[in-house]
Amino acid sequence: MSVRVDGKKSSEVPSEPQRLTGLKRLVRGPSPERVPTVVGTIAALIGLLDVAAGVFPRFRHSRMHALAEVLPGAVNQLAAAASIVVGVVLLMLAHGLKRSKRRVWIAAVVLLPIGAAAQVIYRHSGIGAVLSLLLFAYLVRHRGSFEALPDPRSRWKALANFVIVGGVSLVLGFVIVGSHPDHVVGRPSLTAQLEHVLWGLCGFEGPIHYSGGVDYTVGYSLGALGLLTAATTAYLAFRPERPTAHLTEEDEDRLRELLAKHGARDSLGHFALRRDKSVVFSPTGKAAVSYRVVSGVMLASGDPIGDVEAWPGAIEQFMELARRHSWTPAVAGCSETGGEVWTRETGLDALEMGDEAIVDVADFTLTGRSMRNVRQMVKRIERNGYTTKVRRVADLSAEELATVQRAADAWRDTETERGFSMALGRLGDPKDLDAIIATAHKAPEEGEEPGPHGDLKAMQHFVPWGPDGMSLELMRRDRGADPGMNELLIVASLQAAPELKIERVSLNFAFFRAALERGGKLGAGPVARVQRGVLVFLSRWFQIESLYKFNEKFRPRWEPRFVVFPNNRDLPRIGFAMMQAEGFVTLALPRPWRRGSAAAAKEQPCQHGLEAVGGPAEAHRAA
């Protein structure tokens, strides 16, 4: 199948066979790509052995026992501590080894011989030492498989590291304190054990005493765990901070130039200007791909920005960056044309994930039986005293815009900002004055106190889609307003569109719409019915069926959207990353603990995301 783009079939877009072959190797390479996965798994197992070797001494005597016995006692205690530290660090490094990180490979190569020596000295057994040395040799032999650059992280990783590693150290400390029952003096209580662990992690002697020199073993081991926690936390806290995603002012200006020339191609193009995204450009600068890295997934959204003929160059830069960092490349919500170019240039696969609702203004009307429900709802709301205004942001006064911003922030349905593919993340920015805001108003009745936002009861925000289109970005309403605010404002926006020189309006994204429609038709097969049943069941928690029904009210045309991915086994990970990006899954700290949360909320009251993938939660209540 071929799709026309600017009068050409998409298959006619230039491609370079040599680059295509190279990019396919980046995604679907030969068996050496499995080396990091194997190494990471083995490193985790050896890490567990090292921890066990440090906590539990001398499982059995061996031929190396005589050699180890001639070493000073302090060396044995240091070996126990080193074994525990090496084991914990290897467990922490295992995931990085699976992702081919170069710095992690260096750390593992340094640590494995230390762990082997520690096991020989303290455990008097060569099995763990031999395994460590074998993995060391394997890593050295396949060093070419570990070339990925480190991930950019923020300093808040230091706090997470302190909580996680500190918790693990506390648990291991209890195990260490209780692993020598025959040498404990007296019968210390649980409180005394906790106090001993805490003092030991800080490098001091605790209240529990041991016989036979075990004090040194426990003391060195606890001190080593405390040192590990402090050292890793300090490293993460004081290393140069590099935000994971940030759109520079220069990159934003370049993207705006591309959108001015080619923005009419994709309704999601303007969302590339989210300032928590990064961007890569083609070598010619005529195309770009915006993205965000989430849980090791390099997630792009929509089609590349710019000239279609320059898309392959931008895609090549995207894939090269993913390879260098060992990120999993993926694209969420690209069009059919974009999906064909992505799959052809990279060898990735594509899966239809749903449809986008687009209304052609010239064809929209409230007359007819099919629009009766919407027509009646709008008329009823208007009789109740509601009025609407649809204006460019530039036409709002500073006071009106501030009121809309405060109301949108107060009416947000969830604490977490939602949206990625179809959310801009800001409202009323000086660079977005060509955006459109629709508002619903109702004057207070006689004797009724005005609300905190005056007569404002609901708002919608549309971003530009080329010179003659707009894309719905945000819908918010007062919880006390009459039902149907969203229908009222969408109808008002469509009716005001000709005056604003708008010819097409992109509404929301309906996830798996085709499967819902096929399964609900008369004579649908058992597979289609089962698929629909699963989606209806999931709609209890995710806005799937209700969002489709809400969009269908306006009789739109449906444009399919696709997710592009490397392999089927990557789909769960990519799906989880998409849910994180859209705000359905949050791994951040609780709101009171977030850095500058109060100040950020005060300084940036206009930053809002969508309340769902492709659409707000209010649409479902209205539906």
XYZ file of C-alpha atoms in Angstrom:
623
model
C 0.000 0.000 0.000
C 1.251 3.496 -0.802
C 0.106 6.840 0.550
C 0.358 10.115 -1.326
C 2.418 12.890 0.196
C 2.531 16.242 -1.627
C 1.433 14.582 -4.833
C 3.931 11.728 -4.523
C 3.502 8.240 -3.305
C 5.256 7.701 -0.027
C 7.196 4.881 -1.609
C 8.829 7.518 -3.821
C 10.409 9.299 -0.868
C 14.168 8.888 -1.389
C 15.935 6.196 0.612
C 19.493 4.993 0.864
C 19.926 1.207 0.798
C 23.245 1.328 2.600
C 21.825 3.420 5.437
C 18.746 1.199 5.601
C 20.878 -1.890 5.991
C 22.974 -0.252 8.686
C 19.973 0.904 10.681
C 18.387 -2.512 10.514
C 21.523 -3.904 12.097
C 21.138 -1.379 14.896
C 17.774 -2.835 15.797
C 17.972 -6.461 14.724
C 21.584 -7.360 14.927
C 23.152 -10.795 15.113
C 23.701 -12.863 18.221
C 26.422 -10.581 19.743
C 23.606 -8.239 20.760
C 22.558 -10.902 23.242
C 25.919 -10.759 25.012
C 24.946 -7.861 27.334
C 21.761 -9.633 28.424
C 23.634 -12.819 29.299
C 26.390 -10.914 31.068
C 23.917 -8.856 33.098
C 22.107 -11.959 34.328
C 25.352 -13.704 35.305
C 26.608 -10.550 37.055
C 23.464 -10.472 39.191
C 23.974 -14.120 40.209
C 27.636 -13.526 41.069
C 26.617 -10.465 43.057
C 24.291 -12.607 45.157
C 27.109 -15.117 45.712
C 29.482 -12.342 46.818
C 26.956 -10.987 49.314
C 26.359 -14.475 50.690
C 30.108 -15.117 50.879
C 30.655 -11.943 52.906
C 27.763 -12.554 55.285
C 28.291 -16.272 55.913
C 31.951 -17.260 56.470
C 33.601 -20.599 55.632
C 30.881 -22.845 54.272
C 33.596 -25.487 53.975
C 37.357 -25.852 54.039
C 39.301 -26.176 50.832
C 42.889 -26.471 49.632
C 43.110 -22.694 49.741
C 42.276 -22.707 53.447
C 45.895 -23.145 54.498
C 46.972 -20.189 52.361
C 44.183 -17.983 53.691
C 44.942 -18.849 57.321
C 48.441 -17.351 57.176
C 46.995 -13.931 56.292
C 46.489 -11.417 59.116
C 43.062 -11.365 60.760
C 42.361 -7.806 59.619
C 42.791 -8.875 56.015
C 40.111 -11.512 56.484
C 37.693 -8.936 57.907
C 38.414 -6.532 55.054
C 37.810 -9.371 52.593
C 34.377 -9.975 54.141
C 33.508 -6.299 53.778
C 34.870 -6.182 50.217
C 32.863 -9.239 49.232
C 29.637 -7.634 50.436
C 30.364 -4.306 48.750
C 31.328 -5.938 45.455
C 28.198 -8.101 45.558
C 25.848 -5.187 46.183
C 27.499 -3.074 43.469
C 27.311 -5.928 40.945
C 23.610 -6.255 41.655
C 23.266 -2.529 40.977
C 25.311 -2.786 37.771
C 23.483 -5.790 36.318
C 20.823 -3.706 34.555
C 23.456 -1.376 33.097
C 25.366 -4.366 31.727
C 22.200 -5.591 30.038
C 21.951 -2.207 28.342
C 25.584 -2.299 27.134
C 26.730 0.709 29.175
C 30.459 1.366 28.766
C 31.005 2.860 32.220
C 29.210 -0.059 33.824
C 31.471 -2.458 31.911
C 34.548 -0.645 33.284
C 33.190 -0.851 36.832
C 32.434 -4.569 36.477
C 35.899 -5.317 35.072
C 37.454 -3.587 38.096
C 35.174 -5.185 40.682
C 35.157 -8.821 39.555
C 38.844 -9.556 40.412
C 38.347 -7.853 43.799
C 35.322 -10.040 44.472
C 37.244 -13.151 43.444
C 40.113 -12.305 45.810
C 37.693 -11.572 48.636
C 35.997 -14.957 48.233
C 39.336 -16.778 48.247
C 40.547 -14.981 51.377
C 37.381 -15.034 53.453
C 35.211 -17.875 52.220
C 38.119 -20.239 51.490
C 36.269 -21.541 48.429
C 37.228 -21.217 44.810
C 33.849 -21.731 43.124
C 32.687 -18.124 43.428
C 36.173 -16.859 42.584
C 36.335 -18.978 39.426
C 32.900 -17.753 38.306
C 33.955 -14.140 38.858
C 37.163 -14.601 36.863
C 35.332 -16.392 34.049
C 32.884 -13.499 33.778
C 35.825 -11.081 33.898
C 37.465 -12.875 30.949
C 34.164 -12.947 29.053
C 33.693 -9.209 29.559
C 37.194 -8.449 28.338
C 36.744 -10.632 25.276
C 33.426 -8.979 24.324
C 34.347 -5.439 25.296
C 33.195 -4.239 21.883
C 29.603 -5.064 22.840
C 29.618 -2.433 25.604
C 29.820 0.954 23.921
C 26.608 2.648 25.080
C 26.928 6.083 26.670
C 25.532 6.744 30.150
C 22.025 8.061 30.639
C 21.635 11.713 31.614
C 20.121 11.853 35.100
C 19.182 14.506 37.614
C 20.450 14.917 41.182
C 17.216 13.518 42.541
C 18.634 10.103 41.697
C 20.876 10.655 44.730
C 17.899 10.664 47.083
C 16.442 7.571 45.454
C 19.838 5.882 45.730
C 20.104 6.790 49.436
C 16.635 5.372 50.174
C 17.079 2.152 48.175
C 20.725 1.346 48.945
C 20.316 2.500 52.539
C 17.320 0.217 52.960
C 19.188 -2.730 51.456
C 22.172 -1.992 53.725
C 19.886 -1.926 56.758
C 18.391 -5.307 55.890
C 21.822 -6.822 55.179
C 23.060 -5.314 58.434
C 20.429 -7.240 60.402
C 21.488 -10.425 58.596
C 25.163 -9.770 59.389
C 24.515 -9.022 63.065
C 22.485 -12.210 63.476
C 24.640 -14.515 61.341
C 27.063 -15.375 64.207
C 24.773 -16.594 67.022
C 27.459 -18.766 68.618
C 29.764 -15.783 69.139
C 27.248 -13.267 70.514
C 27.809 -12.239 74.141
C 24.453 -12.346 75.918
C 21.048 -12.164 74.278
C 20.658 -8.698 72.752
C 17.145 -7.420 72.057
C 15.819 -6.382 68.663
C 16.277 -2.743 69.638
C 19.906 -3.399 70.537
C 20.439 -5.111 67.163
C 18.929 -2.156 65.322
C 21.116 0.245 67.288
C 24.192 -1.864 66.527
C 23.361 -1.858 62.801
C 22.814 1.899 62.687
C 26.030 2.668 64.610
C 27.917 0.158 62.460
C 26.711 1.727 59.197
C 28.070 5.035 60.481
C 31.450 3.427 61.323
C 31.082 3.241 65.107
C 30.988 0.356 67.566
C 27.534 -0.716 68.701
C 26.240 -2.180 71.990
C 26.580 -5.867 70.956
C 29.811 -7.750 71.651
C 31.153 -10.903 70.005
C 33.801 -13.446 70.897
C 36.531 -14.956 68.744
C 37.287 -11.792 66.798
C 33.889 -11.722 65.133
C 33.546 -8.058 66.226
C 35.935 -7.133 63.427
C 34.005 -9.120 60.841
C 30.673 -7.518 61.746
C 32.202 -4.056 62.167
C 34.037 -4.068 58.839
C 30.995 -5.436 57.022
C 28.604 -2.832 58.443
C 31.105 -0.059 57.835
C 31.541 -1.178 54.245
C 27.788 -1.069 53.647
C 27.597 2.406 55.145
C 30.540 3.541 53.033
C 28.874 2.126 49.904
C 25.653 4.015 50.633
C 27.478 7.272 51.344
C 29.832 7.027 48.359
C 27.175 6.239 45.753
C 24.837 8.912 47.118
C 27.599 11.519 47.116
C 28.576 10.631 43.550
C 25.026 11.047 42.288
C 24.504 14.245 44.274
C 27.634 16.105 43.197
C 28.194 14.990 39.620
C 27.275 17.562 36.929
C 23.528 17.668 36.462
C 22.176 16.930 32.991
C 18.380 16.987 32.602
C 16.904 14.008 30.808
C 14.878 16.106 28.372
C 15.105 19.796 27.613
C 14.179 21.806 24.537
C 16.620 24.672 24.197
C 15.482 28.058 22.949
C 17.536 27.605 19.781
C 15.991 24.185 19.102
C 12.508 25.596 19.689
C 13.116 28.414 17.204
C 14.341 25.932 14.588
C 11.295 23.732 15.140
C 8.978 26.715 14.771
C 10.603 27.528 11.416
C 9.984 23.964 10.228
C 6.385 24.063 11.484
C 5.808 27.350 9.665
C 6.720 25.602 6.405
C 5.441 22.073 6.976
C 3.175 22.264 10.049
C 0.020 21.464 8.076
C 1.221 17.900 7.484
C 0.643 16.498 10.988
C -1.871 17.589 13.626
C 0.595 16.524 16.334
C 3.420 18.660 14.971
C 2.953 21.569 17.377
C 3.313 19.227 20.355
C 6.973 18.780 19.416
C 7.402 22.184 21.095
C 6.881 20.695 24.559
C 9.827 21.919 26.591
C 10.320 18.603 28.379
C 11.252 16.947 25.090
C 14.567 16.800 23.277
C 15.072 16.941 19.534
C 17.461 15.642 16.867
C 17.748 17.258 13.442
C 18.655 15.837 10.072
C 22.111 16.748 8.751
C 20.495 19.331 6.438
C 18.373 20.805 9.240
C 15.227 20.370 7.126
C 13.627 17.739 9.383
C 13.629 16.832 13.058
C 12.386 14.181 15.482
C 11.341 15.186 18.996
C 11.546 12.612 21.756
C 11.772 11.892 25.458
C 13.657 9.039 27.144
C 11.445 7.148 29.591
C 12.729 4.065 31.451
C 15.324 3.352 28.771
C 12.844 3.833 25.895
C 13.619 6.626 23.424
C 10.024 7.610 22.690
C 9.154 9.846 19.752
C 5.618 11.085 19.127
C 3.848 11.838 15.875
C 5.614 12.156 12.535
C 8.998 13.794 12.049
C 8.797 17.567 11.644
C 9.774 19.163 8.349
C 10.247 18.156 4.724
C 9.298 14.532 4.040
C 12.327 14.109 1.796
C 14.567 14.958 4.778
C 12.800 12.597 7.186
C 15.247 9.708 6.600
C 18.161 11.895 7.742
C 16.407 12.848 10.985
C 15.368 9.241 11.580
C 18.956 8.109 11.057
C 20.174 10.589 13.704
C 17.446 9.375 16.069
C 18.428 5.725 15.638
C 22.137 6.471 15.985
C 21.531 8.284 19.277
C 19.413 5.370 20.503
C 22.215 2.952 19.611
C 24.899 5.025 21.333
C 22.938 5.084 24.590
C 21.431 1.598 24.190
C 17.913 3.025 24.365
C 14.973 1.140 22.878
C 13.650 3.229 19.940
C 9.877 3.631 19.629
C 7.351 5.998 18.072
C 3.896 6.690 19.494
C 1.042 8.058 17.415
C 2.620 8.438 13.977
C 0.441 8.638 10.869
C 0.255 5.982 8.178
C 2.755 7.876 6.042
C 5.072 8.353 8.989
C 4.782 4.674 9.901
C 5.726 3.604 6.394
C 8.811 5.831 6.376
C 9.883 4.722 9.862
C 9.510 1.020 9.097
C 11.189 1.300 5.699
C 14.172 3.297 6.940
C 14.832 1.347 10.149
C 13.364 -2.132 9.809
C 11.093 -1.488 12.801
C 7.575 -2.933 12.993
C 4.308 -0.996 13.279
C 1.022 -1.683 15.032
C -2.189 0.311 14.724
C -2.946 1.775 18.153
C -6.108 3.748 17.409
C -7.604 6.600 15.436
C -7.588 10.372 15.597
C -10.915 12.194 15.268
C -10.767 15.039 12.714
C -13.708 17.295 11.892
C -13.784 19.211 8.606
C -15.361 22.543 9.440
C -17.110 22.888 6.067
C -18.955 19.597 6.626
C -19.969 20.199 10.241
C -23.598 20.972 11.028
C -25.921 20.554 13.993
C -28.875 19.669 11.779
C -29.956 16.140 11.105
C -31.019 13.175 13.180
C -27.463 12.017 13.895
C -26.675 15.293 15.692
C -29.903 15.476 17.662
C -28.384 14.604 21.048
C -25.592 17.166 20.711
C -27.992 19.804 19.409
C -30.429 19.295 22.275
C -27.673 19.353 24.895
C -26.191 22.594 23.527
C -29.599 24.282 23.350
C -30.435 23.245 26.917
C -27.137 24.627 28.254
C -27.620 27.908 26.378
C -31.124 28.246 27.856
C -29.576 27.890 31.307
C -27.685 31.123 30.741
C -24.294 29.965 29.441
C -22.430 31.966 26.802
C -19.220 31.156 24.918
C -16.211 33.019 23.557
C -13.668 31.642 21.060
C -10.558 33.800 20.603
C -6.874 33.718 19.818
C -4.666 33.918 22.876
C -3.334 37.218 21.556
C -6.875 38.687 21.790
C -7.260 37.979 25.515
C -6.342 40.656 27.994
C -3.652 39.879 30.564
C -6.307 39.694 33.280
C -8.515 37.304 31.285
C -5.577 35.060 30.451
C -4.467 34.947 34.095
C -8.010 33.964 35.137
C -8.093 31.142 32.570
C -4.687 29.905 33.713
C -5.707 29.842 37.372
C -8.979 28.102 36.583
C -7.322 25.456 34.404
C -4.863 24.701 37.179
C -7.593 24.511 39.832
C -9.824 22.278 37.693
C -7.147 19.707 36.925
C -8.554 16.257 37.583
C -5.379 14.615 38.932
C -2.250 15.635 40.802
C -0.064 14.215 38.042
C 0.281 16.204 34.834
C -0.919 13.957 32.036
C -0.186 14.029 28.360
C 2.690 13.566 25.967
C 1.606 12.836 22.402
C -1.220 15.404 22.296
C -0.331 17.847 25.075
C 1.698 21.047 24.968
C 2.246 21.355 28.721
C 1.670 25.116 28.911
C -1.069 27.693 28.399
C -0.769 31.323 27.383
C 2.942 31.319 26.605
C 4.108 34.478 24.765
C 5.330 32.289 21.886
C 1.934 30.612 21.508
C -0.216 33.670 20.889
C -1.720 32.073 17.762
C -3.293 29.315 19.878
C -7.053 29.421 20.416
C -8.958 29.431 23.716
C -12.680 28.696 23.976
C -14.384 29.664 27.246
C -17.872 29.148 28.706
C -19.361 31.752 31.021
C -22.380 32.061 33.265
C -23.156 35.152 35.324
C -24.060 34.469 38.979
C -27.747 34.523 39.748
C -29.254 37.185 41.924
C -27.989 36.832 45.492
C -25.365 34.245 44.474
C -21.721 34.881 45.272
C -19.398 34.804 42.221
C -16.991 31.885 42.076
C -13.215 32.139 42.537
C -12.838 32.544 38.780
C -15.702 34.939 38.182
C -18.229 33.806 35.587
C -15.759 31.371 33.924
C -17.136 27.805 34.019
C -15.129 25.861 31.410
C -12.278 26.257 28.933
C -10.655 24.509 25.999
C -7.241 25.127 24.464
C -6.396 24.478 20.801
C -2.897 24.633 19.311
C -2.164 25.512 15.658
C -2.189 22.802 12.999
C -0.611 24.621 10.109
C -2.173 27.866 8.873
C -5.732 26.507 8.557
C -6.156 23.934 11.315
C -6.173 23.530 15.075
C -5.701 20.590 17.416
C -7.496 20.189 20.754
C -4.930 20.191 23.545
C -6.788 20.748 26.807
C -10.319 20.623 28.239
C -11.127 21.725 31.780
C -14.388 22.639 33.511
C -15.759 23.646 36.878
C -17.102 20.611 38.745
C -20.182 22.634 39.622
C -20.998 23.523 36.020
C -23.828 21.843 34.112
C -22.998 18.621 32.252
C -22.176 19.089 28.587
C -19.606 21.878 28.847
C -17.229 20.038 26.533
C -19.885 19.542 23.849
C -20.853 23.205 24.157
C -17.300 24.479 23.664
C -16.432 22.086 20.832
C -19.561 23.140 18.944
C -18.797 26.803 19.627
C -15.228 26.331 18.385
C -16.373 24.616 15.195
C -18.954 27.329 14.541
C -16.386 30.106 15.132
C -13.718 28.355 13.025
C -14.564 30.074 9.693
C -14.037 33.520 11.234
C -10.665 32.348 12.535
C -9.813 30.897 9.066
C -9.774 27.352 10.470
C -10.820 24.596 8.065
C -10.126 21.432 10.099
C -10.107 20.568 13.776
C -8.368 17.588 15.392
C -10.210 16.366 18.472
C -9.135 13.469 20.641
C -7.394 10.160 20.031
C -9.516 7.022 20.407
C -7.414 4.068 21.501
C -8.207 0.831 19.565
C -11.288 2.447 18.028
C -11.395 0.052 15.070
C -11.479 -2.988 17.379
C -14.337 -1.460 19.392
C -16.291 -0.698 16.230
C -15.769 -4.112 14.614
C -16.650 -6.004 17.786
C -19.915 -4.071 18.180
C -21.216 -4.722 14.675
C -23.916 -7.249 13.872
C -22.376 -10.593 12.927
C -18.976 -9.841 14.448
C -16.833 -12.951 14.870
C -15.811 -14.406 18.228
C -12.302 -12.935 18.064
C -13.622 -9.435 17.408
C -16.149 -9.789 20.226
C -13.511 -10.960 22.670
C -11.254 -8.044 21.727
C -14.100 -5.605 22.267
C -14.986 -7.229 25.581
C -11.430 -6.841 26.836
C -11.346 -3.183 25.806
C -14.717 -2.490 27.452
C -13.439 -4.135 30.634
C -10.262 -2.025 30.581
C -12.413 1.065 30.067
C -13.304 0.866 33.753
C -9.814 2.181 34.499
C -8.663 3.689 31.182
C -10.625 6.023 28.957
C -11.116 3.855 25.887
C -14.754 3.233 25.007
C -16.172 6.446 26.486
C -13.642 8.632 24.671
C -14.490 6.931 21.386
C -18.201 7.514 21.970
C -17.609 11.142 22.920
C -15.641 11.839 19.711
C -18.185 9.966 17.592
C -20.855 12.501 18.574
C -19.314 15.052 16.209
C -19.254 12.703 13.196
C -15.534 13.042 12.503
C -13.425 11.265 9.947
C -10.991 8.850 11.550
C -7.280 8.870 10.760
C -5.312 5.802 11.990
C -2.321 6.267 14.259
C 0.441 3.727 14.818
C 3.069 2.697 17.345
C 6.462 1.754 15.869
C 8.670 -0.672 17.802
C 11.692 -2.974 17.317
C 10.350 -6.389 18.386
C 7.231 -7.914 19.909
C 9.104 -8.620 23.147
C 9.705 -4.873 23.499
C 5.993 -3.998 23.411
C 5.349 -4.417 27.178
C 8.310 -2.203 28.015
C 7.326 0.391 25.413
C 3.723 0.314 26.608
C 4.860 0.924 30.180
C 7.058 3.812 29.029
C 4.122 5.315 27.114
C 1.942 5.106 30.217
C 4.679 6.866 32.187
C 5.018 9.569 29.542
C 1.261 10.131 29.406
C 1.090 10.341 33.205
C -0.840 7.155 33.982
C 2.101 5.647 35.880
C 4.220 7.887 38.093
C 7.521 6.774 39.611
C 8.340 10.203 41.043
C 8.484 11.088 44.714
C 5.267 12.084 46.513
C 4.325 15.684 45.833
C 5.363 17.135 49.274
C 8.896 15.729 48.783
C 9.454 17.082 45.291
C 12.069 19.775 44.935
C 10.509 23.203 44.795
C 7.021 21.837 44.240
C 5.333 24.788 45.921
C 7.487 27.354 44.156
C 7.064 25.650 40.800
C 3.307 25.563 41.175
C 3.328 29.260 42.059
C 5.602 30.327 39.245
C 4.130 28.135 36.503
C 0.383 27.856 37.044
C -0.270 27.392 33.329
C 1.499 24.088 32.742
C -1.057 21.383 32.221
C -1.129 18.068 30.447
C -4.050 16.164 29.038
C -6.108 14.132 31.447
C -5.786 11.019 29.260
C -3.991 9.608 26.268
C -5.207 11.956 23.602
C -8.009 13.470 25.644
C -9.203 14.672 29.012
C -11.082 12.819 31.694
C -13.890 15.359 31.538
C -14.843 14.006 28.120
C -15.862 10.754 29.768
C -17.993 12.372 32.395
C -19.705 14.357 29.681
C -20.171 11.217 27.633
